[in-house]
Amino acid sequence: MLTKRTLLLTLTGLLTGYAATAQSATPTTAGPQPTDVLSWLAWGLAAVVLLFGMMTASSLASAVAYSVQEQEGPNEAAPAVSDAAPAAAPTVSVASIPAVPVEQKVAA
């Protein structure tokens, strides 16, 4: 009952306020106009579409770069030789390197 009464009083007040504004001789332009709200909505939607487009493009570029890297295989270029004396590098035997599982590609 209390909710229904509050709702009816609020709607009645809004209706009389709109009616009084519609009858006034000088229109007031305070606040956003419908065209402003629609343009805000259009710009917001365009920003979301642009954001998703950029995310998709970066994801595709990353996938293509990974695919090209996989197809080329390991880099077989000769290491750069410097004029400085080489630092003493620790020797690592093949037996001490842990085995790494190979990923399998599954066709979808």
PDB file of N, CA and C in Angstrom:
ATOM      1  N   MET A   1       0.827  -1.187   0.000  1.00  0.00           N
ATOM      2  CA  MET A   1       0.000   0.000   0.000  1.00  0.00           C
ATOM      3  C   MET A   1       0.871   1.250   0.000  1.00  0.00           C
ATOM      4  N   LEU A   2       1.882   1.258   0.858  1.00  0.00           N
ATOM      5  CA  LEU A   2       2.742   2.435   0.957  1.00  0.00           C
ATOM      6  C   LEU A   2       3.545   2.628  -0.333  1.00  0.00           C
ATOM      7  N   THR A   3       3.994   1.546  -0.923  1.00  0.00           N
ATOM      8  CA  THR A   3       4.747   1.636  -2.167  1.00  0.00           C
ATOM      9  C   THR A   3       3.858   2.128  -3.296  1.00  0.00           C
ATOM     10  N   LYS A   4       2.643   1.612  -3.361  1.00  0.00           N
ATOM     11  CA  LYS A   4       1.714   2.020  -4.408  1.00  0.00           C
ATOM     12  C   LYS A   4       1.379   3.501  -4.277  1.00  0.00           C
ATOM     13  N   ARG A   5       1.150   3.969  -3.061  1.00  0.00           N
ATOM     14  CA  ARG A   5       0.809   5.376  -2.845  1.00  0.00           C
ATOM     15  C   ARG A   5       1.994   6.269  -3.216  1.00  0.00           C
ATOM     16  N   THR A   6       3.215   5.870  -2.827  1.00  0.00           N
ATOM     17  CA  THR A   6       4.404   6.654  -3.155  1.00  0.00           C
ATOM     18  C   THR A   6       4.599   6.726  -4.664  1.00  0.00           C
ATOM     19  N   LEU A   7       4.408   5.613  -5.329  1.00  0.00           N
ATOM     20  CA  LEU A   7       4.548   5.571  -6.776  1.00  0.00           C
ATOM     21  C   LEU A   7       3.517   6.471  -7.457  1.00  0.00           C
ATOM     22  N   LEU A   8       2.278   6.409  -7.028  1.00  0.00           N
ATOM     23  CA  LEU A   8       1.240   7.233  -7.638  1.00  0.00           C
ATOM     24  C   LEU A   8       1.490   8.724  -7.400  1.00  0.00           C
ATOM     25  N   LEU A   9       1.919   9.095  -6.196  1.00  0.00           N
ATOM     26  CA  LEU A   9       2.207  10.501  -5.923  1.00  0.00           C
ATOM     27  C   LEU A   9       3.403  10.993  -6.745  1.00  0.00           C
ATOM     28  N   THR A  10       4.409  10.163  -6.897  1.00  0.00           N
ATOM     29  CA  THR A  10       5.586  10.551  -7.682  1.00  0.00           C
ATOM     30  C   THR A  10       5.214  10.727  -9.149  1.00  0.00           C
ATOM     31  N   LEU A  11       4.465   9.791  -9.694  1.00  0.00           N
ATOM     32  CA  LEU A  11       4.055   9.898 -11.089  1.00  0.00           C
ATOM     33  C   LEU A  11       3.149  11.099 -11.323  1.00  0.00           C
ATOM     34  N   THR A  12       2.259  11.364 -10.412  1.00  0.00           N
ATOM     35  CA  THR A  12       1.367  12.526 -10.534  1.00  0.00           C
ATOM     36  C   THR A  12       2.177  13.818 -10.498  1.00  0.00           C
ATOM     37  N   GLY A  13       3.156  13.887  -9.612  1.00  0.00           N
ATOM     38  CA  GLY A  13       4.002  15.075  -9.543  1.00  0.00           C
ATOM     39  C   GLY A  13       4.815  15.268 -10.809  1.00  0.00           C
ATOM     40  N   LEU A  14       5.360  14.183 -11.329  1.00  0.00           N
ATOM     41  CA  LEU A  14       6.117  14.287 -12.570  1.00  0.00           C
ATOM     42  C   LEU A  14       5.222  14.705 -13.734  1.00  0.00           C
ATOM     43  N   LEU A  15       4.020  14.152 -13.813  1.00  0.00           N
ATOM     44  CA  LEU A  15       3.099  14.481 -14.894  1.00  0.00           C
ATOM     45  C   LEU A  15       2.710  15.945 -14.843  1.00  0.00           C
ATOM     46  N   THR A  16       2.394  16.466 -13.663  1.00  0.00           N
ATOM     47  CA  THR A  16       2.035  17.886 -13.566  1.00  0.00           C
ATOM     48  C   THR A  16       3.242  18.772 -13.868  1.00  0.00           C
ATOM     49  N   GLY A  17       4.426  18.348 -13.475  1.00  0.00           N
ATOM     50  CA  GLY A  17       5.624  19.122 -13.792  1.00  0.00           C
ATOM     51  C   GLY A  17       5.874  19.182 -15.286  1.00  0.00           C
ATOM     52  N   TYR A  18       5.733  18.055 -15.970  1.00  0.00           N
ATOM     53  CA  TYR A  18       5.909  18.048 -17.420  1.00  0.00           C
ATOM     54  C   TYR A  18       4.828  18.868 -18.109  1.00  0.00           C
ATOM     55  N   ALA A  19       3.605  18.787 -17.629  1.00  0.00           N
ATOM     56  CA  ALA A  19       2.525  19.561 -18.221  1.00  0.00           C
ATOM     57  C   ALA A  19       2.774  21.054 -18.040  1.00  0.00           C
ATOM     58  N   ALA A  20       3.252  21.460 -16.881  1.00  0.00           N
ATOM     59  CA  ALA A  20       3.522  22.873 -16.646  1.00  0.00           C
ATOM     60  C   ALA A  20       4.673  23.354 -17.528  1.00  0.00           C
ATOM     61  N   THR A  21       5.678  22.532 -17.709  1.00  0.00           N
ATOM     62  CA  THR A  21       6.799  22.908 -18.559  1.00  0.00           C
ATOM     63  C   THR A  21       6.368  23.007 -20.014  1.00  0.00           C
ATOM     64  N   ALA A  22       5.495  22.125 -20.461  1.00  0.00           N
ATOM     65  CA  ALA A  22       5.031  22.134 -21.842  1.00  0.00           C
ATOM     66  C   ALA A  22       4.199  23.366 -22.137  1.00  0.00           C
ATOM     67  N   GLN A  23       3.521  23.919 -21.139  1.00  0.00           N
ATOM     68  CA  GLN A  23       2.671  25.082 -21.352  1.00  0.00           C
ATOM     69  C   GLN A  23       3.416  26.398 -21.218  1.00  0.00           C
ATOM     70  N   SER A  24       4.628  26.375 -20.724  1.00  0.00           N
ATOM     71  CA  SER A  24       5.357  27.627 -20.545  1.00  0.00           C
ATOM     72  C   SER A  24       5.745  28.206 -21.899  1.00  0.00           C
ATOM     73  N   ALA A  25       5.841  29.522 -21.972  1.00  0.00           N
ATOM     74  CA  ALA A  25       6.125  30.205 -23.231  1.00  0.00           C
ATOM     75  C   ALA A  25       7.598  30.095 -23.612  1.00  0.00           C
ATOM     76  N   THR A  26       8.499  30.138 -22.633  1.00  0.00           N
ATOM     77  CA  THR A  26       9.927  30.062 -22.938  1.00  0.00           C
ATOM     78  C   THR A  26      10.439  28.661 -22.615  1.00  0.00           C
ATOM     79  N   PRO A  27      10.876  27.942 -23.618  1.00  0.00           N
ATOM     80  CA  PRO A  27      11.388  26.599 -23.335  1.00  0.00           C
ATOM     81  C   PRO A  27      12.749  26.685 -22.637  1.00  0.00           C
ATOM     82  N   THR A  28      12.944  25.855 -21.665  1.00  0.00           N
ATOM     83  CA  THR A  28      14.227  25.805 -20.977  1.00  0.00           C
ATOM     84  C   THR A  28      15.063  24.697 -21.592  1.00  0.00           C
ATOM     85  N   THR A  29      16.324  24.983 -21.790  1.00  0.00           N
ATOM     86  CA  THR A  29      17.211  23.989 -22.388  1.00  0.00           C
ATOM     87  C   THR A  29      18.262  23.536 -21.392  1.00  0.00           C
ATOM     88  N   ALA A  30      17.911  23.535 -20.136  1.00  0.00           N
ATOM     89  CA  ALA A  30      18.854  23.063 -19.130  1.00  0.00           C
ATOM     90  C   ALA A  30      18.881  21.542 -19.153  1.00  0.00           C
ATOM     91  N   GLY A  31      20.074  20.989 -19.093  1.00  0.00           N
ATOM     92  CA  GLY A  31      20.203  19.540 -19.089  1.00  0.00           C
ATOM     93  C   GLY A  31      20.464  18.997 -20.475  1.00  0.00           C
ATOM     94  N   PRO A  32      20.753  17.740 -20.558  1.00  0.00           N
ATOM     95  CA  PRO A  32      21.072  17.133 -21.853  1.00  0.00           C
ATOM     96  C   PRO A  32      19.836  16.999 -22.729  1.00  0.00           C
ATOM     97  N   GLN A  33      20.022  17.223 -23.991  1.00  0.00           N
ATOM     98  CA  GLN A  33      18.947  17.054 -24.966  1.00  0.00           C
ATOM     99  C   GLN A  33      18.991  15.617 -25.489  1.00  0.00           C
ATOM    100  N   PRO A  34      17.889  15.136 -26.054  1.00  0.00           N
ATOM    101  CA  PRO A  34      17.890  13.751 -26.554  1.00  0.00           C
ATOM    102  C   PRO A  34      18.984  13.492 -27.586  1.00  0.00           C
ATOM    103  N   THR A  35      19.284  14.477 -28.425  1.00  0.00           N
ATOM    104  CA  THR A  35      20.329  14.262 -29.423  1.00  0.00           C
ATOM    105  C   THR A  35      21.688  14.134 -28.751  1.00  0.00           C
ATOM    106  N   ASP A  36      21.894  14.842 -27.648  1.00  0.00           N
ATOM    107  CA  ASP A  36      23.150  14.721 -26.919  1.00  0.00           C
ATOM    108  C   ASP A  36      23.304  13.319 -26.341  1.00  0.00           C
ATOM    109  N   VAL A  37      22.239  12.807 -25.758  1.00  0.00           N
ATOM    110  CA  VAL A  37      22.293  11.482 -25.148  1.00  0.00           C
ATOM    111  C   VAL A  37      22.542  10.423 -26.220  1.00  0.00           C
ATOM    112  N   LEU A  38      21.884  10.569 -27.378  1.00  0.00           N
ATOM    113  CA  LEU A  38      22.094   9.601 -28.461  1.00  0.00           C
ATOM    114  C   LEU A  38      23.514   9.679 -29.010  1.00  0.00           C
ATOM    115  N   SER A  39      24.052  10.883 -29.109  1.00  0.00           N
ATOM    116  CA  SER A  39      25.425  10.985 -29.607  1.00  0.00           C
ATOM    117  C   SER A  39      26.403  10.397 -28.590  1.00  0.00           C
ATOM    118  N   TRP A  40      26.152  10.587 -27.296  1.00  0.00           N
ATOM    119  CA  TRP A  40      26.994   9.971 -26.270  1.00  0.00           C
ATOM    120  C   TRP A  40      26.947   8.456 -26.399  1.00  0.00           C
ATOM    121  N   LEU A  41      25.746   7.929 -26.608  1.00  0.00           N
ATOM    122  CA  LEU A  41      25.590   6.487 -26.757  1.00  0.00           C
ATOM    123  C   LEU A  41      26.334   5.987 -27.999  1.00  0.00           C
ATOM    124  N   ALA A  42      26.234   6.725 -29.101  1.00  0.00           N
ATOM    125  CA  ALA A  42      26.916   6.319 -30.335  1.00  0.00           C
ATOM    126  C   ALA A  42      28.432   6.365 -30.159  1.00  0.00           C
ATOM    127  N   TRP A  43      28.946   7.412 -29.523  1.00  0.00           N
ATOM    128  CA  TRP A  43      30.397   7.518 -29.303  1.00  0.00           C
ATOM    129  C   TRP A  43      30.873   6.431 -28.346  1.00  0.00           C
ATOM    130  N   GLY A  44      30.088   6.128 -27.332  1.00  0.00           N
ATOM    131  CA  GLY A  44      30.458   5.065 -26.403  1.00  0.00           C
ATOM    132  C   GLY A  44      30.506   3.712 -27.097  1.00  0.00           C
ATOM    133  N   LEU A  45      29.514   3.450 -27.935  1.00  0.00           N
ATOM    134  CA  LEU A  45      29.482   2.199 -28.684  1.00  0.00           C
ATOM    135  C   LEU A  45      30.660   2.123 -29.657  1.00  0.00           C
ATOM    136  N   ALA A  46      30.981   3.244 -30.292  1.00  0.00           N
ATOM    137  CA  ALA A  46      32.125   3.268 -31.206  1.00  0.00           C
ATOM    138  C   ALA A  46      33.428   3.006 -30.454  1.00  0.00           C
ATOM    139  N   ALA A  47      33.543   3.532 -29.242  1.00  0.00           N
ATOM    140  CA  ALA A  47      34.753   3.297 -28.440  1.00  0.00           C
ATOM    141  C   ALA A  47      34.879   1.826 -28.061  1.00  0.00           C
ATOM    142  N   VAL A  48      33.769   1.195 -27.717  1.00  0.00           N
ATOM    143  CA  VAL A  48      33.807  -0.230 -27.363  1.00  0.00           C
ATOM    144  C   VAL A  48      34.188  -1.069 -28.582  1.00  0.00           C
ATOM    145  N   VAL A  49      33.621  -0.743 -29.743  1.00  0.00           N
ATOM    146  CA  VAL A  49      33.946  -1.479 -30.967  1.00  0.00           C
ATOM    147  C   VAL A  49      35.420  -1.293 -31.317  1.00  0.00           C
ATOM    148  N   LEU A  50      35.938  -0.070 -31.151  1.00  0.00           N
ATOM    149  CA  LEU A  50      37.348   0.181 -31.417  1.00  0.00           C
ATOM    150  C   LEU A  50      38.241  -0.599 -30.460  1.00  0.00           C
ATOM    151  N   LEU A  51      37.851  -0.644 -29.197  1.00  0.00           N
ATOM    152  CA  LEU A  51      38.630  -1.390 -28.208  1.00  0.00           C
ATOM    153  C   LEU A  51      38.673  -2.879 -28.551  1.00  0.00           C
ATOM    154  N   PHE A  52      37.521  -3.455 -28.878  1.00  0.00           N
ATOM    155  CA  PHE A  52      37.498  -4.873 -29.239  1.00  0.00           C
ATOM    156  C   PHE A  52      38.267  -5.125 -30.537  1.00  0.00           C
ATOM    157  N   GLY A  53      38.215  -4.198 -31.487  1.00  0.00           N
ATOM    158  CA  GLY A  53      38.976  -4.347 -32.727  1.00  0.00           C
ATOM    159  C   GLY A  53      40.470  -4.348 -32.477  1.00  0.00           C
ATOM    160  N   MET A  54      40.930  -3.463 -31.593  1.00  0.00           N
ATOM    161  CA  MET A  54      42.351  -3.412 -31.265  1.00  0.00           C
ATOM    162  C   MET A  54      42.790  -4.681 -30.533  1.00  0.00           C
ATOM    163  N   MET A  55      41.946  -5.181 -29.633  1.00  0.00           N
ATOM    164  CA  MET A  55      42.278  -6.414 -28.914  1.00  0.00           C
ATOM    165  C   MET A  55      42.362  -7.588 -29.890  1.00  0.00           C
ATOM    166  N   THR A  56      41.435  -7.676 -30.825  1.00  0.00           N
ATOM    167  CA  THR A  56      41.440  -8.758 -31.803  1.00  0.00           C
ATOM    168  C   THR A  56      42.665  -8.667 -32.709  1.00  0.00           C
ATOM    169  N   ALA A  57      42.992  -7.456 -33.151  1.00  0.00           N
ATOM    170  CA  ALA A  57      44.147  -7.276 -34.031  1.00  0.00           C
ATOM    171  C   ALA A  57      45.444  -7.657 -33.323  1.00  0.00           C
ATOM    172  N   SER A  58      45.589  -7.258 -32.078  1.00  0.00           N
ATOM    173  CA  SER A  58      46.821  -7.606 -31.361  1.00  0.00           C
ATOM    174  C   SER A  58      46.904  -9.109 -31.111  1.00  0.00           C
ATOM    175  N   SER A  59      45.777  -9.739 -30.853  1.00  0.00           N
ATOM    176  CA  SER A  59      45.762 -11.180 -30.646  1.00  0.00           C
ATOM    177  C   SER A  59      46.138 -11.922 -31.938  1.00  0.00           C
ATOM    178  N   LEU A  60      45.598 -11.468 -33.058  1.00  0.00           N
ATOM    179  CA  LEU A  60      45.930 -12.097 -34.336  1.00  0.00           C
ATOM    180  C   LEU A  60      47.393 -11.874 -34.691  1.00  0.00           C
ATOM    181  N   ALA A  61      47.915 -10.685 -34.439  1.00  0.00           N
ATOM    182  CA  ALA A  61      49.319 -10.414 -34.729  1.00  0.00           C
ATOM    183  C   ALA A  61      50.220 -11.289 -33.880  1.00  0.00           C
ATOM    184  N   SER A  62      49.857 -11.489 -32.632  1.00  0.00           N
ATOM    185  CA  SER A  62      50.643 -12.352 -31.759  1.00  0.00           C
ATOM    186  C   SER A  62      50.610 -13.794 -32.244  1.00  0.00           C
ATOM    187  N   ALA A  63      49.447 -14.261 -32.673  1.00  0.00           N
ATOM    188  CA  ALA A  63      49.329 -15.639 -33.160  1.00  0.00           C
ATOM    189  C   ALA A  63      50.130 -15.840 -34.444  1.00  0.00           C
ATOM    190  N   VAL A  64      50.111 -14.858 -35.326  1.00  0.00           N
ATOM    191  CA  VAL A  64      50.869 -14.968 -36.573  1.00  0.00           C
ATOM    192  C   VAL A  64      52.366 -14.954 -36.280  1.00  0.00           C
ATOM    193  N   ALA A  65      52.814 -14.096 -35.373  1.00  0.00           N
ATOM    194  CA  ALA A  65      54.232 -14.046 -35.028  1.00  0.00           C
ATOM    195  C   ALA A  65      54.681 -15.363 -34.414  1.00  0.00           C
ATOM    196  N   TYR A  66      53.862 -15.951 -33.567  1.00  0.00           N
ATOM    197  CA  TYR A  66      54.199 -17.246 -32.966  1.00  0.00           C
ATOM    198  C   TYR A  66      54.252 -18.335 -34.026  1.00  0.00           C
ATOM    199  N   SER A  67      53.308 -18.298 -34.978  1.00  0.00           N
ATOM    200  CA  SER A  67      53.282 -19.293 -36.036  1.00  0.00           C
ATOM    201  C   SER A  67      54.519 -19.183 -36.922  1.00  0.00           C
ATOM    202  N   VAL A  68      54.913 -17.975 -37.260  1.00  0.00           N
ATOM    203  CA  VAL A  68      56.101 -17.779 -38.089  1.00  0.00           C
ATOM    204  C   VAL A  68      57.346 -18.237 -37.342  1.00  0.00           C
ATOM    205  N   GLN A  69      57.409 -17.948 -36.067  1.00  0.00           N
ATOM    206  CA  GLN A  69      58.559 -18.361 -35.262  1.00  0.00           C
ATOM    207  C   GLN A  69      58.647 -19.887 -35.192  1.00  0.00           C
ATOM    208  N   GLU A  70      57.519 -20.560 -35.080  1.00  0.00           N
ATOM    209  CA  GLU A  70      57.506 -22.021 -35.046  1.00  0.00           C
ATOM    210  C   GLU A  70      57.943 -22.615 -36.380  1.00  0.00           C
ATOM    211  N   GLN A  71      57.538 -21.989 -37.490  1.00  0.00           N
ATOM    212  CA  GLN A  71      57.888 -22.508 -38.807  1.00  0.00           C
ATOM    213  C   GLN A  71      59.364 -22.310 -39.126  1.00  0.00           C
ATOM    214  N   GLU A  72      59.959 -21.228 -38.656  1.00  0.00           N
ATOM    215  CA  GLU A  72      61.365 -20.961 -38.939  1.00  0.00           C
ATOM    216  C   GLU A  72      62.283 -21.874 -38.153  1.00  0.00           C
ATOM    217  N   GLY A  73      61.846 -22.344 -37.030  1.00  0.00           N
ATOM    218  CA  GLY A  73      62.674 -23.221 -36.220  1.00  0.00           C
ATOM    219  C   GLY A  73      63.655 -22.408 -35.395  1.00  0.00           C
ATOM    220  N   PRO A  74      64.627 -23.085 -34.804  1.00  0.00           N
ATOM    221  CA  PRO A  74      65.592 -22.361 -33.970  1.00  0.00           C
ATOM    222  C   PRO A  74      66.463 -21.446 -34.816  1.00  0.00           C
ATOM    223  N   ASN A  75      66.904 -20.384 -34.204  1.00  0.00           N
ATOM    224  CA  ASN A  75      67.756 -19.421 -34.890  1.00  0.00           C
ATOM    225  C   ASN A  75      69.142 -20.029 -35.078  1.00  0.00           C
ATOM    226  N   GLU A  76      69.559 -20.174 -36.324  1.00  0.00           N
ATOM    227  CA  GLU A  76      70.827 -20.826 -36.621  1.00  0.00           C
ATOM    228  C   GLU A  76      71.915 -19.826 -36.977  1.00  0.00           C
ATOM    229  N   ALA A  77      71.707 -18.556 -36.676  1.00  0.00           N
ATOM    230  CA  ALA A  77      72.722 -17.541 -36.989  1.00  0.00           C
ATOM    231  C   ALA A  77      73.913 -17.735 -36.072  1.00  0.00           C
ATOM    232  N   ALA A  78      75.084 -17.391 -36.587  1.00  0.00           N
ATOM    233  CA  ALA A  78      76.305 -17.526 -35.799  1.00  0.00           C
ATOM    234  C   ALA A  78      76.293 -16.487 -34.687  1.00  0.00           C
ATOM    235  N   PRO A  79      76.776 -16.848 -33.516  1.00  0.00           N
ATOM    236  CA  PRO A  79      76.791 -15.872 -32.432  1.00  0.00           C
ATOM    237  C   PRO A  79      77.776 -14.755 -32.729  1.00  0.00           C
ATOM    238  N   ALA A  80      77.474 -13.580 -32.200  1.00  0.00           N
ATOM    239  CA  ALA A  80      78.341 -12.423 -32.429  1.00  0.00           C
ATOM    240  C   ALA A  80      79.660 -12.631 -31.713  1.00  0.00           C
ATOM    241  N   VAL A  81      80.753 -12.319 -32.406  1.00  0.00           N
ATOM    242  CA  VAL A  81      82.082 -12.473 -31.835  1.00  0.00           C
ATOM    243  C   VAL A  81      82.563 -11.099 -31.407  1.00  0.00           C
ATOM    244  N   SER A  82      82.969 -10.989 -30.160  1.00  0.00           N
ATOM    245  CA  SER A  82      83.470  -9.706 -29.685  1.00  0.00           C
ATOM    246  C   SER A  82      84.988  -9.758 -29.586  1.00  0.00           C
ATOM    247  N   ASP A  83      85.592  -8.579 -29.587  1.00  0.00           N
ATOM    248  CA  ASP A  83      87.045  -8.501 -29.493  1.00  0.00           C
ATOM    249  C   ASP A  83      87.526  -8.726 -28.068  1.00  0.00           C
ATOM    250  N   ALA A  84      86.679  -8.578 -27.098  1.00  0.00           N
ATOM    251  CA  ALA A  84      87.071  -8.743 -25.702  1.00  0.00           C
ATOM    252  C   ALA A  84      87.315 -10.222 -25.416  1.00  0.00           C
ATOM    253  N   ALA A  85      88.052 -10.459 -24.394  1.00  0.00           N
ATOM    254  CA  ALA A  85      88.341 -11.836 -24.005  1.00  0.00           C
ATOM    255  C   ALA A  85      87.053 -12.499 -23.524  1.00  0.00           C
ATOM    256  N   PRO A  86      86.804 -13.734 -23.960  1.00  0.00           N
ATOM    257  CA  PRO A  86      85.557 -14.389 -23.542  1.00  0.00           C
ATOM    258  C   PRO A  86      85.576 -14.694 -22.045  1.00  0.00           C
ATOM    259  N   ALA A  87      84.423 -14.529 -21.457  1.00  0.00           N
ATOM    260  CA  ALA A  87      84.291 -14.840 -20.034  1.00  0.00           C
ATOM    261  C   ALA A  87      84.259 -16.348 -19.871  1.00  0.00           C
ATOM    262  N   ALA A  88      84.703 -16.803 -18.734  1.00  0.00           N
ATOM    263  CA  ALA A  88      84.714 -18.236 -18.469  1.00  0.00           C
ATOM    264  C   ALA A  88      83.282 -18.706 -18.279  1.00  0.00           C
ATOM    265  N   ALA A  89      82.800 -19.500 -19.212  1.00  0.00           N
ATOM    266  CA  ALA A  89      81.435 -19.994 -19.139  1.00  0.00           C
ATOM    267  C   ALA A  89      81.437 -21.377 -18.506  1.00  0.00           C
ATOM    268  N   PRO A  90      80.507 -21.628 -17.614  1.00  0.00           N
ATOM    269  CA  PRO A  90      80.456 -22.962 -17.025  1.00  0.00           C
ATOM    270  C   PRO A  90      80.042 -23.989 -18.077  1.00  0.00           C
ATOM    271  N   THR A  91      80.638 -25.138 -18.033  1.00  0.00           N
ATOM    272  CA  THR A  91      80.293 -26.186 -18.980  1.00  0.00           C
ATOM    273  C   THR A  91      79.136 -27.001 -18.428  1.00  0.00           C
ATOM    274  N   VAL A  92      78.196 -27.293 -19.295  1.00  0.00           N
ATOM    275  CA  VAL A  92      77.014 -28.043 -18.904  1.00  0.00           C
ATOM    276  C   VAL A  92      76.956 -29.284 -19.779  1.00  0.00           C
ATOM    277  N   SER A  93      76.853 -30.422 -19.161  1.00  0.00           N
ATOM    278  CA  SER A  93      76.747 -31.644 -19.945  1.00  0.00           C
ATOM    279  C   SER A  93      75.295 -31.871 -20.332  1.00  0.00           C
ATOM    280  N   VAL A  94      75.097 -32.597 -21.399  1.00  0.00           N
ATOM    281  CA  VAL A  94      73.755 -32.862 -21.899  1.00  0.00           C
ATOM    282  C   VAL A  94      72.957 -33.683 -20.894  1.00  0.00           C
ATOM    283  N   ALA A  95      73.615 -34.516 -20.144  1.00  0.00           N
ATOM    284  CA  ALA A  95      72.920 -35.373 -19.186  1.00  0.00           C
ATOM    285  C   ALA A  95      72.322 -34.561 -18.028  1.00  0.00           C
ATOM    286  N   SER A  96      72.885 -33.386 -17.736  1.00  0.00           N
ATOM    287  CA  SER A  96      72.367 -32.607 -16.610  1.00  0.00           C
ATOM    288  C   SER A  96      71.164 -31.749 -16.979  1.00  0.00           C
ATOM    289  N   ILE A  97      70.829 -31.643 -18.275  1.00  0.00           N
ATOM    290  CA  ILE A  97      69.682 -30.843 -18.707  1.00  0.00           C
ATOM    291  C   ILE A  97      68.424 -31.696 -18.554  1.00  0.00           C
ATOM    292  N   PRO A  98      67.421 -31.206 -17.828  1.00  0.00           N
ATOM    293  CA  PRO A  98      66.198 -32.001 -17.662  1.00  0.00           C
ATOM    294  C   PRO A  98      65.429 -32.093 -18.982  1.00  0.00           C
ATOM    295  N   ALA A  99      64.746 -33.198 -19.155  1.00  0.00           N
ATOM    296  CA  ALA A  99      63.965 -33.408 -20.365  1.00  0.00           C
ATOM    297  C   ALA A  99      62.713 -32.527 -20.321  1.00  0.00           C
ATOM    298  N   VAL A 100      62.424 -31.857 -21.427  1.00  0.00           N
ATOM    299  CA  VAL A 100      61.260 -30.979 -21.533  1.00  0.00           C
ATOM    300  C   VAL A 100      60.241 -31.687 -22.422  1.00  0.00           C
ATOM    301  N   PRO A 101      58.993 -31.811 -21.958  1.00  0.00           N
ATOM    302  CA  PRO A 101      57.992 -32.469 -22.801  1.00  0.00           C
ATOM    303  C   PRO A 101      57.700 -31.630 -24.048  1.00  0.00           C
ATOM    304  N   VAL A 102      57.471 -32.302 -25.153  1.00  0.00           N
ATOM    305  CA  VAL A 102      57.199 -31.641 -26.416  1.00  0.00           C
ATOM    306  C   VAL A 102      55.686 -31.432 -26.537  1.00  0.00           C
ATOM    307  N   GLU A 103      55.300 -30.218 -26.911  1.00  0.00           N
ATOM    308  CA  GLU A 103      53.880 -29.933 -27.088  1.00  0.00           C
ATOM    309  C   GLU A 103      53.367 -30.578 -28.361  1.00  0.00           C
ATOM    310  N   GLN A 104      52.156 -31.082 -28.307  1.00  0.00           N
ATOM    311  CA  GLN A 104      51.553 -31.680 -29.476  1.00  0.00           C
ATOM    312  C   GLN A 104      50.487 -30.736 -30.001  1.00  0.00           C
ATOM    313  N   LYS A 105      50.488 -30.526 -31.290  1.00  0.00           N
ATOM    314  CA  LYS A 105      49.465 -29.678 -31.912  1.00  0.00           C
ATOM    315  C   LYS A 105      48.337 -30.572 -32.381  1.00  0.00           C
ATOM    316  N   VAL A 106      47.124 -30.193 -32.010  1.00  0.00           N
ATOM    317  CA  VAL A 106      45.953 -30.972 -32.354  1.00  0.00           C
ATOM    318  C   VAL A 106      45.107 -30.137 -33.301  1.00  0.00           C
ATOM    319  N   ALA A 107      44.741 -30.708 -34.441  1.00  0.00           N
ATOM    320  CA  ALA A 107      43.914 -29.987 -35.394  1.00  0.00           C
ATOM    321  C   ALA A 107      42.506 -29.878 -34.850  1.00  0.00           C
ATOM    322  N   ALA A 108      41.957 -28.673 -34.946  1.00  0.00           N
ATOM    323  CA  ALA A 108      40.598 -28.448 -34.411  1.00  0.00           C
ATOM    324  C   ALA A 108      39.570 -28.629 -35.478  1.00  0.00           C
TER     325      ALA A 108
END
